PDB file of N, CA and C in Angstrom:
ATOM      1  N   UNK A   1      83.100 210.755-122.701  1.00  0.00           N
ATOM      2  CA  UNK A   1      82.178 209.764-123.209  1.00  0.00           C
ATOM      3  C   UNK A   1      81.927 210.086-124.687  1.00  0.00           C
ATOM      4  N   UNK A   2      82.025 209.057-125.464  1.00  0.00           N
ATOM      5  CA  UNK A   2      81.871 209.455-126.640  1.00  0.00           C
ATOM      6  C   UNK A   2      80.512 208.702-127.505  1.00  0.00           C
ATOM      7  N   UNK A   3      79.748 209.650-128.246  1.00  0.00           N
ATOM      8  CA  UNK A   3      78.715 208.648-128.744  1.00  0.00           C
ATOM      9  C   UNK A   3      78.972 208.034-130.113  1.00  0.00           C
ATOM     10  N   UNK A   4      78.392 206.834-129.982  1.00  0.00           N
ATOM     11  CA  UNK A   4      78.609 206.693-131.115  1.00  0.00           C
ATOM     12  C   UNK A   4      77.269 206.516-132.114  1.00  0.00           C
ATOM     13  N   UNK A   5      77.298 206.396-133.324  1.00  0.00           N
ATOM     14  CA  UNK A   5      76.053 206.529-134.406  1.00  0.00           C
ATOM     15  C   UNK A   5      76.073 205.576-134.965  1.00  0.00           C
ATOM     16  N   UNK A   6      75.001 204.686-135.494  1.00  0.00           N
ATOM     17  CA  UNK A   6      74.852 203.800-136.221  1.00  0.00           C
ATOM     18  C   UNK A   6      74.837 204.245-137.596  1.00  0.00           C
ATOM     19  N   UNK A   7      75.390 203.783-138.156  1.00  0.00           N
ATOM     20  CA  UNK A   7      76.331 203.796-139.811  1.00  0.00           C
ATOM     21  C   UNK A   7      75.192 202.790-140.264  1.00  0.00           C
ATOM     22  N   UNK A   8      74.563 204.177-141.940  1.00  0.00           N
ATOM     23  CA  UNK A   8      73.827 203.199-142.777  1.00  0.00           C
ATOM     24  C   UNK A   8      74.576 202.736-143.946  1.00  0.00           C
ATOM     25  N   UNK A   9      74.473 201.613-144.033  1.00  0.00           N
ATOM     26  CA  UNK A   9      75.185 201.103-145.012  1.00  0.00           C
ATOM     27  C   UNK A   9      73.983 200.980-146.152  1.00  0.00           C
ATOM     28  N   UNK A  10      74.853 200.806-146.958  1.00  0.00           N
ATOM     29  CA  UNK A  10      73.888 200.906-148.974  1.00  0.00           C
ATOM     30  C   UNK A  10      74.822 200.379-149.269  1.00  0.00           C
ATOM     31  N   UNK A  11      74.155 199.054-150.291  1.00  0.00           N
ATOM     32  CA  UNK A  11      74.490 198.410-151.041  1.00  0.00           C
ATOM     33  C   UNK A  11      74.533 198.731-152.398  1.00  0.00           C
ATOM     34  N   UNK A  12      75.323 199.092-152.958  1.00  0.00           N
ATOM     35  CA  UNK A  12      74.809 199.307-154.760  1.00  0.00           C
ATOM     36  C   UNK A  12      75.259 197.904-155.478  1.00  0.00           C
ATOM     37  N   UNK A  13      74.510 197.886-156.055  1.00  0.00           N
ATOM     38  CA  UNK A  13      74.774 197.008-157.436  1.00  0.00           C
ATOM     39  C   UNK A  13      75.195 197.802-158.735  1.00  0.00           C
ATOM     40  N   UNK A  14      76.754 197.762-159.312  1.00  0.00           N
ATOM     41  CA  UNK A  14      76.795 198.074-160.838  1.00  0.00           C
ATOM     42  C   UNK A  14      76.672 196.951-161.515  1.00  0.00           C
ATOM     43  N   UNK A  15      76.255 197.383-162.554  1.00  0.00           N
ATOM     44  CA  UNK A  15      76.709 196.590-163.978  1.00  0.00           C
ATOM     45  C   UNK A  15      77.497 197.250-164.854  1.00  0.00           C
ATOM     46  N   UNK A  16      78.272 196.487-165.698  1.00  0.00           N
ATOM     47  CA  UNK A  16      79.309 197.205-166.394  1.00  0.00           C
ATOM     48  C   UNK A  16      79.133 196.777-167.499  1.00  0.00           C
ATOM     49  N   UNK A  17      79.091 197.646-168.386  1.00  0.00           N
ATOM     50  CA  UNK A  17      79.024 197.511-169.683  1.00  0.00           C
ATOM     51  C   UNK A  17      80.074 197.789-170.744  1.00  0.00           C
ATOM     52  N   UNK A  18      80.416 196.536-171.273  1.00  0.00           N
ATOM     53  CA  UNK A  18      81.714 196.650-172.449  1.00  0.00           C
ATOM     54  C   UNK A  18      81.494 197.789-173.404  1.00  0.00           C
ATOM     55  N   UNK A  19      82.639 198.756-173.726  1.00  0.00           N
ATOM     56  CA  UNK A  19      82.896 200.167-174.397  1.00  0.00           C
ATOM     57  C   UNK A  19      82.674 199.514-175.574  1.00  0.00           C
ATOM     58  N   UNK A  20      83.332 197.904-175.986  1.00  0.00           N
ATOM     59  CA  UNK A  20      82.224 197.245-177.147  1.00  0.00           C
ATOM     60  C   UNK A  20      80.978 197.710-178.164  1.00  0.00           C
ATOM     61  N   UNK A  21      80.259 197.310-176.770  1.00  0.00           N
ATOM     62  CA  UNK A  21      78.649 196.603-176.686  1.00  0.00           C
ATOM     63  C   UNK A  21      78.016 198.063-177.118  1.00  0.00           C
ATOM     64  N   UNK A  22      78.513 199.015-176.432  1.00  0.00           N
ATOM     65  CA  UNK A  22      77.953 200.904-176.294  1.00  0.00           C
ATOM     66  C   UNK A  22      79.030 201.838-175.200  1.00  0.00           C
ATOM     67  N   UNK A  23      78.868 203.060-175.676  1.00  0.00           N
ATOM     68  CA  UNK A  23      79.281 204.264-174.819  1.00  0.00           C
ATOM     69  C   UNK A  23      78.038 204.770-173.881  1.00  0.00           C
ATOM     70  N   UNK A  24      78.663 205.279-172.939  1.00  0.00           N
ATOM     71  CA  UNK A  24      77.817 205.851-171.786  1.00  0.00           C
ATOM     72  C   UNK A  24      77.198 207.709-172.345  1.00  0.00           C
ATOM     73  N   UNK A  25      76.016 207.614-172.104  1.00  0.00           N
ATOM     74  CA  UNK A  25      75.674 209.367-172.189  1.00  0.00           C
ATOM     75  C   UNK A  25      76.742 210.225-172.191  1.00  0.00           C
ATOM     76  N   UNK A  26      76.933 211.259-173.059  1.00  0.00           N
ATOM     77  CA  UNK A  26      77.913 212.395-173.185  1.00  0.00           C
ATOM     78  C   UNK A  26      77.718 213.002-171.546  1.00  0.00           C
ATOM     79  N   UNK A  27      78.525 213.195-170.895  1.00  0.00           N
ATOM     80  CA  UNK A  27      78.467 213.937-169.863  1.00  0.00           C
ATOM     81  C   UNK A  27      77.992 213.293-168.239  1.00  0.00           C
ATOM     82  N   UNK A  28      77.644 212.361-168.395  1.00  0.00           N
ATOM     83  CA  UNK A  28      77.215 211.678-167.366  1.00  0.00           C
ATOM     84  C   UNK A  28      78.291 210.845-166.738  1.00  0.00           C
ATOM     85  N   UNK A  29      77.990 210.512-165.341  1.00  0.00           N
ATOM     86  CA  UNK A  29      79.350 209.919-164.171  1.00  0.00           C
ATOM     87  C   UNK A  29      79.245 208.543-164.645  1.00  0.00           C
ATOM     88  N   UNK A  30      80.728 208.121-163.961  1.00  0.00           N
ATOM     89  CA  UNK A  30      80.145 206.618-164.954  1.00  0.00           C
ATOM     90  C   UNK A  30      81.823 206.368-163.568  1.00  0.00           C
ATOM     91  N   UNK A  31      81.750 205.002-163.871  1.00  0.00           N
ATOM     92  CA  UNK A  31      82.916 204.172-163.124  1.00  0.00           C
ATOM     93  C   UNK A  31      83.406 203.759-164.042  1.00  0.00           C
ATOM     94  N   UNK A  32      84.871 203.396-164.696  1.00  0.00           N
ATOM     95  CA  UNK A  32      85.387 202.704-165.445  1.00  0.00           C
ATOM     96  C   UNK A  32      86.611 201.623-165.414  1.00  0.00           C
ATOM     97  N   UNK A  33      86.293 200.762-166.081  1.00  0.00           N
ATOM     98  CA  UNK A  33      87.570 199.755-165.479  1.00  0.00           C
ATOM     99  C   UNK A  33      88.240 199.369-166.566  1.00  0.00           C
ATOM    100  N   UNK A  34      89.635 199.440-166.402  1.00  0.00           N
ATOM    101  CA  UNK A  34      90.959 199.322-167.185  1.00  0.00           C
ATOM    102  C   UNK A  34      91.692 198.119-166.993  1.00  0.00           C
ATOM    103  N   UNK A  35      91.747 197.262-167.652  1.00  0.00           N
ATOM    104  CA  UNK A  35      92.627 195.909-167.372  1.00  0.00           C
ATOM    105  C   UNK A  35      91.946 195.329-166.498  1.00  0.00           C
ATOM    106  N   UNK A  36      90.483 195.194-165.920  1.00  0.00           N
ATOM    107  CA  UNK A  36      90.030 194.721-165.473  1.00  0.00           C
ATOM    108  C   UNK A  36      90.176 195.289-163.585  1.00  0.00           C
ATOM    109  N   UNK A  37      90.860 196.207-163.511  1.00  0.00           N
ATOM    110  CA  UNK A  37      90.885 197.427-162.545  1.00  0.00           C
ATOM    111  C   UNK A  37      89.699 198.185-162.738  1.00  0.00           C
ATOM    112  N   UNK A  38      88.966 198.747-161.429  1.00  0.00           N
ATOM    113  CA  UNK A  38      88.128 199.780-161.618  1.00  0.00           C
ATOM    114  C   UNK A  38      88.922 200.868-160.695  1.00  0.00           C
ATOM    115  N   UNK A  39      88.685 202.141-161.462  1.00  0.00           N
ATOM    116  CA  UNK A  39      89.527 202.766-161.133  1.00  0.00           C
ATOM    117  C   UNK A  39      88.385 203.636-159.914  1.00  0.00           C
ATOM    118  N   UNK A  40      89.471 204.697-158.881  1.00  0.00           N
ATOM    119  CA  UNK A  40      88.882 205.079-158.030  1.00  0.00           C
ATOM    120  C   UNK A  40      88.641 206.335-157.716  1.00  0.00           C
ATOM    121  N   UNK A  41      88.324 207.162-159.710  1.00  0.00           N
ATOM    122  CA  UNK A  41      88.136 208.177-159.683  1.00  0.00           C
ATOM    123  C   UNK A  41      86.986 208.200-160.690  1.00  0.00           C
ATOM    124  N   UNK A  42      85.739 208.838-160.683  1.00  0.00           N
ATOM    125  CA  UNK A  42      84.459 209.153-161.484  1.00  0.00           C
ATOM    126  C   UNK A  42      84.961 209.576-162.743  1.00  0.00           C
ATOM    127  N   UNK A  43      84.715 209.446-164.257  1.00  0.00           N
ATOM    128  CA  UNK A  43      84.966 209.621-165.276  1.00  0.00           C
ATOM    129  C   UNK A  43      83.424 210.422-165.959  1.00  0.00           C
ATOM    130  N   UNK A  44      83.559 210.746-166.711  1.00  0.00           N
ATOM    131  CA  UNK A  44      82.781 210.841-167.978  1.00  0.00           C
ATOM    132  C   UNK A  44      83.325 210.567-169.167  1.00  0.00           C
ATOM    133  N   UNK A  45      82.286 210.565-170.313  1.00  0.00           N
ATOM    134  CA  UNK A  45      82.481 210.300-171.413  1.00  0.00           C
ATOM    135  C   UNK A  45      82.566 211.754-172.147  1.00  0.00           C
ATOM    136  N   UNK A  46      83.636 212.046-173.056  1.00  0.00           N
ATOM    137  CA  UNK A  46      83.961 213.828-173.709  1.00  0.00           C
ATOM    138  C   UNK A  46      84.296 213.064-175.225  1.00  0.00           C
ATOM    139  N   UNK A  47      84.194 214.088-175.692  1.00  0.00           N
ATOM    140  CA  UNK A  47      84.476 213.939-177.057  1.00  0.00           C
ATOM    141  C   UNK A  47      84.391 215.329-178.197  1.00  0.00           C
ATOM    142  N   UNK A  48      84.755 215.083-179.408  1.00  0.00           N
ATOM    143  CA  UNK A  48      85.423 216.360-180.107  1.00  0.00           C
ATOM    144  C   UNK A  48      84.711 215.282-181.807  1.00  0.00           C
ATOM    145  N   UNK A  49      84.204 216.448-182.988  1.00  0.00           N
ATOM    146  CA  UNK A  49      84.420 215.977-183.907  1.00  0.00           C
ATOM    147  C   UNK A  49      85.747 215.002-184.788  1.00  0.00           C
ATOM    148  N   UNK A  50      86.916 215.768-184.833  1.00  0.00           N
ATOM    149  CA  UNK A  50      88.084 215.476-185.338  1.00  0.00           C
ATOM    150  C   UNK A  50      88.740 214.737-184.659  1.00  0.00           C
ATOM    151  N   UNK A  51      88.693 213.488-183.539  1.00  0.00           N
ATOM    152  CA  UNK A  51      89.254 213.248-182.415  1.00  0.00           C
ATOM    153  C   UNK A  51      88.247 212.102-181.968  1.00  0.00           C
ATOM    154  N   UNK A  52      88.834 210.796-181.788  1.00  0.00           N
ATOM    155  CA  UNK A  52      88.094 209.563-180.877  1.00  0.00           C
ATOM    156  C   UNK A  52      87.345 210.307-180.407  1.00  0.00           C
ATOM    157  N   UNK A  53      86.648 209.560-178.924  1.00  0.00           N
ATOM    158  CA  UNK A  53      85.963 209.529-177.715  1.00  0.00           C
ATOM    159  C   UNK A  53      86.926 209.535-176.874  1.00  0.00           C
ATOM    160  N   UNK A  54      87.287 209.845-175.687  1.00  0.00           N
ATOM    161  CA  UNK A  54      87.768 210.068-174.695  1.00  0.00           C
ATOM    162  C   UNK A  54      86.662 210.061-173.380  1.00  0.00           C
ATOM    163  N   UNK A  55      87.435 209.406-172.251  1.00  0.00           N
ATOM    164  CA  UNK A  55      87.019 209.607-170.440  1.00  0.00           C
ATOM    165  C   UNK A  55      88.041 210.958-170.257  1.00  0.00           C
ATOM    166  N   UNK A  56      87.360 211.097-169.030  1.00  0.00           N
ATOM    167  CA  UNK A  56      88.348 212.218-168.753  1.00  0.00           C
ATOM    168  C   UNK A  56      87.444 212.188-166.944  1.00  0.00           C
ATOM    169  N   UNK A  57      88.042 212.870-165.935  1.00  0.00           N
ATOM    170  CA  UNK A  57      87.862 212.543-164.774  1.00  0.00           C
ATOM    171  C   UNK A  57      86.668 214.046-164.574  1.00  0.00           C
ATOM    172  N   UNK A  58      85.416 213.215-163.923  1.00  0.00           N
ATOM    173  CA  UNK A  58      84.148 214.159-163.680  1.00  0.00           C
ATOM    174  C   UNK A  58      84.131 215.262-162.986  1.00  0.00           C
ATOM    175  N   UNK A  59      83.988 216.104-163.291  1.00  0.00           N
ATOM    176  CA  UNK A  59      84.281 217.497-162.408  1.00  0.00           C
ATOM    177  C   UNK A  59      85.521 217.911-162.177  1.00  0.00           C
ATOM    178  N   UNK A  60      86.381 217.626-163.097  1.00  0.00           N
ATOM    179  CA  UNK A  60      87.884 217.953-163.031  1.00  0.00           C
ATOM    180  C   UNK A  60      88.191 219.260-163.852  1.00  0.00           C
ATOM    181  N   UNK A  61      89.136 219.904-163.489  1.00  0.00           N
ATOM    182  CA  UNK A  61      89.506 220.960-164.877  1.00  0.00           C
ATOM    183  C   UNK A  61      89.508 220.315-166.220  1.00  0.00           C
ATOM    184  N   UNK A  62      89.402 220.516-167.457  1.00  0.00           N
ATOM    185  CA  UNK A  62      89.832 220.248-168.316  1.00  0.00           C
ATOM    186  C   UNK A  62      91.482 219.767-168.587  1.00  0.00           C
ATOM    187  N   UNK A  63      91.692 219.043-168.455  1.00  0.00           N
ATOM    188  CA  UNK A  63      93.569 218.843-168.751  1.00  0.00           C
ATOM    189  C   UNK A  63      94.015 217.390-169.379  1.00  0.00           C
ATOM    190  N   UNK A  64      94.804 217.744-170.857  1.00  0.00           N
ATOM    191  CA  UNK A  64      94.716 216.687-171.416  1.00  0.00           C
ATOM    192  C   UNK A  64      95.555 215.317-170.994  1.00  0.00           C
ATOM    193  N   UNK A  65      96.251 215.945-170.069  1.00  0.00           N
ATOM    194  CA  UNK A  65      96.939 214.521-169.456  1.00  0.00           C
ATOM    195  C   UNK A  65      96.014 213.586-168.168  1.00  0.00           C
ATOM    196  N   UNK A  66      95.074 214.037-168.469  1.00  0.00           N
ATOM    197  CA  UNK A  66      94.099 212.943-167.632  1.00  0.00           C
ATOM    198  C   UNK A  66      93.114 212.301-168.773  1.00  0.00           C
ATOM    199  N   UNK A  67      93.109 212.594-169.775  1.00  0.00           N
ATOM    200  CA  UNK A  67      92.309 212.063-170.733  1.00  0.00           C
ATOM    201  C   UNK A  67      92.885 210.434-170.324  1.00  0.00           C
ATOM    202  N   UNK A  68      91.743 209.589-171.106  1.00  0.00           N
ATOM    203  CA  UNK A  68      91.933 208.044-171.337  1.00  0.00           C
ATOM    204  C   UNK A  68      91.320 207.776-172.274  1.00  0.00           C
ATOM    205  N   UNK A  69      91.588 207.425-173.494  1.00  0.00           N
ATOM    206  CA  UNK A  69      91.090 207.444-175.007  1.00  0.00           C
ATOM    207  C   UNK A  69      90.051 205.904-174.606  1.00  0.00           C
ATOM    208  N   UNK A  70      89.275 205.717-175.184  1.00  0.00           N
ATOM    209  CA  UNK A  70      88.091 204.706-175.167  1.00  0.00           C
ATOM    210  C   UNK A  70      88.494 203.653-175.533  1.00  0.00           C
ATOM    211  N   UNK A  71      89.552 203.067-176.174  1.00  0.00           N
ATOM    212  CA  UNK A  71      90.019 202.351-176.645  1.00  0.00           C
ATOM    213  C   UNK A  71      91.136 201.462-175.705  1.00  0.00           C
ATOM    214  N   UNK A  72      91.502 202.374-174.722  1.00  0.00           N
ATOM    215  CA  UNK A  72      92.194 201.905-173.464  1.00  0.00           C
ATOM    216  C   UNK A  72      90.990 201.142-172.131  1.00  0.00           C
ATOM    217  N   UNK A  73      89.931 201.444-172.499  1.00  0.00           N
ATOM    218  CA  UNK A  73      88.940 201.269-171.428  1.00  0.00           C
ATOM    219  C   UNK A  73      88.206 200.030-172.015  1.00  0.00           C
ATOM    220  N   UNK A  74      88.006 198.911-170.562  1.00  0.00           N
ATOM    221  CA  UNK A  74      87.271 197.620-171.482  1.00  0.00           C
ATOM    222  C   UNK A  74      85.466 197.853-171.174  1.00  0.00           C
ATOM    223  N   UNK A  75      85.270 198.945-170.418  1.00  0.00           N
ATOM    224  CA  UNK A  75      83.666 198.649-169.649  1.00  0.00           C
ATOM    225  C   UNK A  75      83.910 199.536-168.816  1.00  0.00           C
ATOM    226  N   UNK A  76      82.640 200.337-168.458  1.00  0.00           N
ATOM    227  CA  UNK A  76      81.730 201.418-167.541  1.00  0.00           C
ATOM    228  C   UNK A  76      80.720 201.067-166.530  1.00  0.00           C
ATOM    229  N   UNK A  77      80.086 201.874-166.239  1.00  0.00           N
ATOM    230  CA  UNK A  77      79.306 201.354-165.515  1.00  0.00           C
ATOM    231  C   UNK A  77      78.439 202.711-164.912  1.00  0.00           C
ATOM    232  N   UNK A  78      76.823 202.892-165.116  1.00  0.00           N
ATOM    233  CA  UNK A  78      76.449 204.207-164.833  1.00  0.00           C
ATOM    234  C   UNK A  78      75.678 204.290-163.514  1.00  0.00           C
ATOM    235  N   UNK A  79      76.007 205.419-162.449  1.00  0.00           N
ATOM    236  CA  UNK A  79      75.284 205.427-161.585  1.00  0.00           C
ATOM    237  C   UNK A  79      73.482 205.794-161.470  1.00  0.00           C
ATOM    238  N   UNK A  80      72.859 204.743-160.661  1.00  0.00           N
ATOM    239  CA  UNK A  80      71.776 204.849-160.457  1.00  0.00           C
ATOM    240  C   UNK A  80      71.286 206.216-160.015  1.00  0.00           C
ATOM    241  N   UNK A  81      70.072 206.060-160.030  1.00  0.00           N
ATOM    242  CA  UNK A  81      69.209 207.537-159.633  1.00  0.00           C
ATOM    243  C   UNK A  81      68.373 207.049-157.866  1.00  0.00           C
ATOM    244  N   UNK A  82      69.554 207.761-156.770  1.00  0.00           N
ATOM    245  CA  UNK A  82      69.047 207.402-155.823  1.00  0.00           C
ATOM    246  C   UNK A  82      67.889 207.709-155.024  1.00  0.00           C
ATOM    247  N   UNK A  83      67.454 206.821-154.373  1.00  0.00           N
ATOM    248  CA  UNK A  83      65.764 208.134-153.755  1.00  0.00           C
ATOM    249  C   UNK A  83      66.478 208.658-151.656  1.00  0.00           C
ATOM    250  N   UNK A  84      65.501 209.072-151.339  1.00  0.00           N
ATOM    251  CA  UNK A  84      65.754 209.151-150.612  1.00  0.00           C
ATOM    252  C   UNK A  84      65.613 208.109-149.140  1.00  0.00           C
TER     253      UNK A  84
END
């Protein structure tokens, strides 16, 4: 016999904001969408004096072949602060 559990579902709402309009907080998770793709890995926003802005994937090693220069990216989108 197997039980089963009722599954809570959550709805989020993003909004996405054109790399345009503004950049997202240095360091903070963000969703980003490319060609109008959102992709299905967490990004942040990194960056260097001498050197664009760059995404790069959140909690990842450092490695420059995952970078995505800002300029490739049309819009973000930042996660809410959930309660309990």
């Amino acid at each position: 016999v197997y039980k089963r559990q009722a599954l809570r579902v959550i709805r989020v709402i993003v909004e996405f904001v054109q790399v345009s309009d503004r950049l997202p907080p240095y360091g903070d998770p963000v969703l980003i969408k490319i060609a109008g793709v959102v992709q299905h890995v967490t990004y942040t926003l990194d960056g260097a004096d001498e050197t664009p802005d760059w995404f790069e994937p959140y909690f990842f090693e450092h490695d420059n072949d995952q970078k995505i220069w800002c300029n490739k990216v049309e819009s973000w989108a930042q996660f809410q602060e959930w309660g309990d």
